[in-house]
Each structure stands twice: as C-alpha cells, then as structure tokens.
Amino acid sequence: MEETIEQRGAASTAQIPQQRGEAPQDTAVRYAEERHWDVFPGTWMETVDGVPRCSCDDTGCAAPGAHPTRNDWPAQATGSASTARRIWEKQPSASILLPTGRTFDVIDVPETAGFLALARMRRMELTLGPVLSVPNGRTQFFVLPGASAKVPDLIRKLGWPPSSLDLDTLGEGKYVAAPPTRFGTRGAVQWANRPTDANRWLPDVEELISPLAYACAREARR
C-alpha cells in the first residue's frame, strides 16, 4: 500500500474549519451558505441506560446516527441557510446529511483503496473535490453530477467488469453523511480532503475513475 491510514497526516483529515464548540446547526448552515449544498437532518446518537444507540430505536441499525428519519427526505433537503437553521433548532442533535445527484455525485470505495487512490491523485496533481472518510470503512469522492450514468462504461473501457470492483456511485435518490456527524460508536465522519475555495469546481468522474478503479482492483486481489 502506498500510503497507510496512519500516514494521512493531520491536514488531510481535518474537517471544514469550525469555530470552537460549533454546533451541528451552525455547520449545516455553513454548508448551505458557503458551499450551496442542500442539507437535511438525519438521526442522531443517544444514550439509554448507559448504552449508546440510534435515535431510530432499531438495535440492529446499519447506520446508527447517520441516516434519514423520514421516507420523504428528498423533499426535506434545503439549500436555504435560514431554513437549515430553523430545522436544526428543532432538533439540535440531528446528523447532517447531503443528498447526492444535485450539486454533486459521490464515488464510494473501500477506505484502503480510497487512500491509495487519493495519494496517487495528489502525485498526479489531479483536480480534487472534497473527499469524505467515513467510520464504516469507506472513502467518498465528490464529483460532478451525472457520474452514475458514466461509471459502468468507463470501468469497462479500463478493462474491468463493473461488478468486479467494490466501487459504487451515489447519485439521485441517495445521500452521504457530512462532518461532524457521528457514525455509531465508531467515530465521526471526517474530511480526507476538505472543502476549500480551490475545489468549489468539482472534477468530472472521467478524471478520477482510472486511479479509483486501479486501487479497487488492487484491493480486490488482496
């Protein structure tokens, strides 16, 4: 592996700059205001009789503290900072979720493959958008919308059957959890490549698919 998880460095895992003690409400507002991302509230972690659990009360929850609370969540999502503030005032502990397929799509890969690809992309000086590191062992790359329709053919052109790689595209009707959302007891979602003024313009998936597919194929051979 070209870069271990421990070698990422403090800068690469830093979250979007926050004020000390900033609440999820303030972060959600800044995502809407500064990045023009739609946001919507999800579940949250709570402690009952000393045991942490998801607010959905499902003891077998697959994404504790980091999933929608309603089936109609796409209609909840808002790009209005004032509306976001009102939503989180009602439930200050709610996680911050971002719908994909609107201002961005997301390429979701295993954590090890993601950081291998990220190291290679930086050496190649590729244009990178924000990248998430999720405590469930996944790395998520933000790209321009429309990636879902392109990825299968792009992978085939590189010589792999799409089904052979652990690489998923999150587009319309899906979502990601954003920092500082906590993912169960595993920790918080973090930025592996944080949002900055320099990466407001997202890369097309065609620019990143080769190193991502290569890293996923290498991981599959382990």
XYZ file of C-alpha atoms in Angstrom, residues 25-217:
193
model
C -26.742 23.547 13.334
C -24.014 26.080 12.558
C -22.109 23.615 10.385
C -25.262 22.708 8.430
C -25.941 26.404 7.871
C -22.411 26.941 6.575
C -22.698 24.000 4.153
C -25.799 25.637 2.691
C -24.475 29.183 2.826
C -20.825 28.743 1.831
C -20.937 25.650 -0.400
C -24.512 25.968 -1.729
C -25.142 22.332 -0.798
C -28.605 21.062 0.060
C -28.758 19.667 3.598
C -31.305 17.724 5.607
C -31.419 16.359 9.175
C -30.940 12.691 9.983
C -30.977 10.527 13.079
C -28.607 11.027 15.979
C -26.916 9.004 18.707
C -28.395 8.955 22.176
C -27.561 7.049 25.365
C -30.252 4.957 27.051
C -29.412 3.205 30.328
C -25.750 3.815 29.595
C -25.937 2.216 26.161
C -25.412 4.328 23.006
C -27.984 3.733 20.288
C -29.501 5.336 17.213
C -32.500 7.582 17.753
C -34.472 5.324 15.385
C -34.602 2.714 18.219
C -33.551 -0.110 15.883
C -30.962 -2.119 17.817
C -29.691 -3.552 14.519
C -29.441 -0.183 12.756
C -26.959 -0.391 9.869
C -26.024 3.298 10.002
C -26.603 4.407 13.603
C -26.934 8.152 13.939
C -26.377 8.752 10.226
C -29.494 8.009 8.190
C -32.757 9.824 7.280
C -35.630 9.950 9.738
C -38.316 10.090 7.040
C -39.011 8.326 3.763
C -39.699 11.669 2.093
C -36.262 13.021 2.988
C -35.569 14.349 -0.567
C -38.354 16.872 -0.022
C -36.773 17.881 3.306
C -33.448 18.842 1.762
C -32.873 22.576 1.539
C -30.217 24.897 0.202
C -31.528 27.788 2.289
C -29.298 28.702 5.219
C -32.208 30.228 7.140
C -34.357 27.137 6.640
C -31.465 24.898 7.710
C -31.087 26.952 10.879
C -34.787 26.542 11.718
C -34.648 22.781 11.080
C -31.695 22.204 13.419
C -33.165 24.490 16.064
C -35.964 21.915 16.371
C -33.509 19.012 16.722
C -30.005 20.258 17.575
C -28.540 16.741 17.756
C -29.622 15.703 14.252
C -26.912 14.443 11.929
C -26.100 16.398 8.761
C -26.956 14.562 5.560
C -26.294 15.752 1.996
C -28.380 14.490 -0.946
C -26.350 13.352 -3.946
C -27.349 13.804 -7.585
C -27.930 17.544 -7.170
C -24.795 19.683 -6.902
C -22.563 16.603 -6.804
C -22.414 12.829 -7.169
C -20.180 10.689 -4.968
C -17.875 7.785 -5.810
C -17.820 5.400 -2.845
C -14.916 2.953 -2.418
C -13.287 0.945 0.409
C -11.161 3.027 2.765
C -7.846 1.381 1.869
C -8.476 1.741 -1.863
C -9.663 5.308 -1.348
C -6.490 6.468 0.359
C -4.315 4.609 -2.115
C -6.144 6.401 -4.951
C -6.017 9.732 -3.114
C -2.231 9.506 -2.711
C -1.841 8.681 -6.410
C -4.155 11.522 -7.469
C -2.120 14.017 -5.464
C 1.123 12.833 -7.068
C -0.554 13.174 -10.483
C -1.715 16.685 -9.442
C -5.281 15.877 -10.445
C -8.045 18.317 -9.616
C -9.773 17.016 -6.496
C -13.086 17.893 -4.927
C -13.940 17.247 -1.291
C -13.348 13.680 -0.078
C -15.022 12.080 2.936
C -13.597 9.466 5.283
C -16.487 7.529 6.849
C -16.017 5.418 10.015
C -17.780 2.468 8.354
C -14.620 1.908 6.299
C -15.482 3.852 3.152
C -13.959 6.816 1.319
C -16.210 9.054 -0.767
C -15.095 11.352 -3.605
C -17.251 14.299 -4.697
C -17.574 14.680 -8.480
C -19.850 16.484 -10.908
C -23.446 15.230 -11.143
C -24.138 12.645 -13.837
C -21.396 10.225 -12.791
C -23.862 7.389 -12.223
C -24.597 7.103 -15.936
C -20.923 7.202 -16.940
C -19.151 4.915 -14.493
C -20.108 1.445 -15.822
C -18.850 2.178 -19.356
C -15.745 3.926 -18.058
C -14.815 0.895 -15.964
C -15.391 -1.453 -18.906
C -13.105 0.674 -21.075
C -10.401 0.295 -18.431
C -10.695 -3.480 -18.718
C -12.747 -4.484 -15.680
C -16.350 -5.721 -15.398
C -18.127 -3.137 -13.203
C -19.398 -5.888 -10.896
C -15.823 -7.000 -10.131
C -14.930 -3.763 -8.296
C -16.167 -2.572 -4.922
C -16.925 0.860 -6.361
C -20.346 2.463 -6.050
C -21.766 5.684 -7.458
C -24.181 7.707 -5.354
C -26.432 9.871 -7.477
C -30.072 10.926 -7.453
C -32.064 9.481 -4.578
C -29.051 8.787 -2.359
C -27.120 10.740 0.271
C -23.940 10.978 2.320
C -23.312 11.930 5.931
C -21.223 15.064 6.407
C -18.845 16.063 9.228
C -19.218 16.310 12.161
C -21.872 13.553 12.018
C -21.040 10.624 14.300
C -21.404 7.135 12.840
C -22.471 4.989 15.782
C -19.657 4.397 18.267
C -17.020 4.253 15.518
C -16.344 7.979 15.484
C -17.202 10.977 13.346
C -17.243 11.410 9.590
C -14.197 13.493 8.584
C -12.826 15.273 5.552
C -9.929 13.415 3.934
C -9.778 16.359 1.517
C -11.708 19.249 2.998
C -13.837 21.760 1.085
C -11.860 24.876 0.150
C -12.243 27.803 -2.208
C -9.887 25.985 -4.576
C -12.141 22.947 -5.011
C -15.520 24.600 -5.476
C -15.324 23.415 -9.091
C -15.667 19.652 -8.927
C -13.842 17.200 -11.200
C -15.686 15.074 -13.737
C -15.687 11.391 -12.839
C -13.691 10.702 -16.027
C -10.724 12.491 -14.430
C -10.667 10.261 -11.342
C -12.004 6.898 -12.447
C -8.671 5.388 -13.529
C -6.844 5.688 -10.160
C -10.027 4.739 -8.303
C -10.643 1.629 -10.403
C -6.958 0.629 -10.192
C -6.967 0.960 -6.405
C -10.204 -1.029 -6.073
C -8.832 -3.787 -8.342
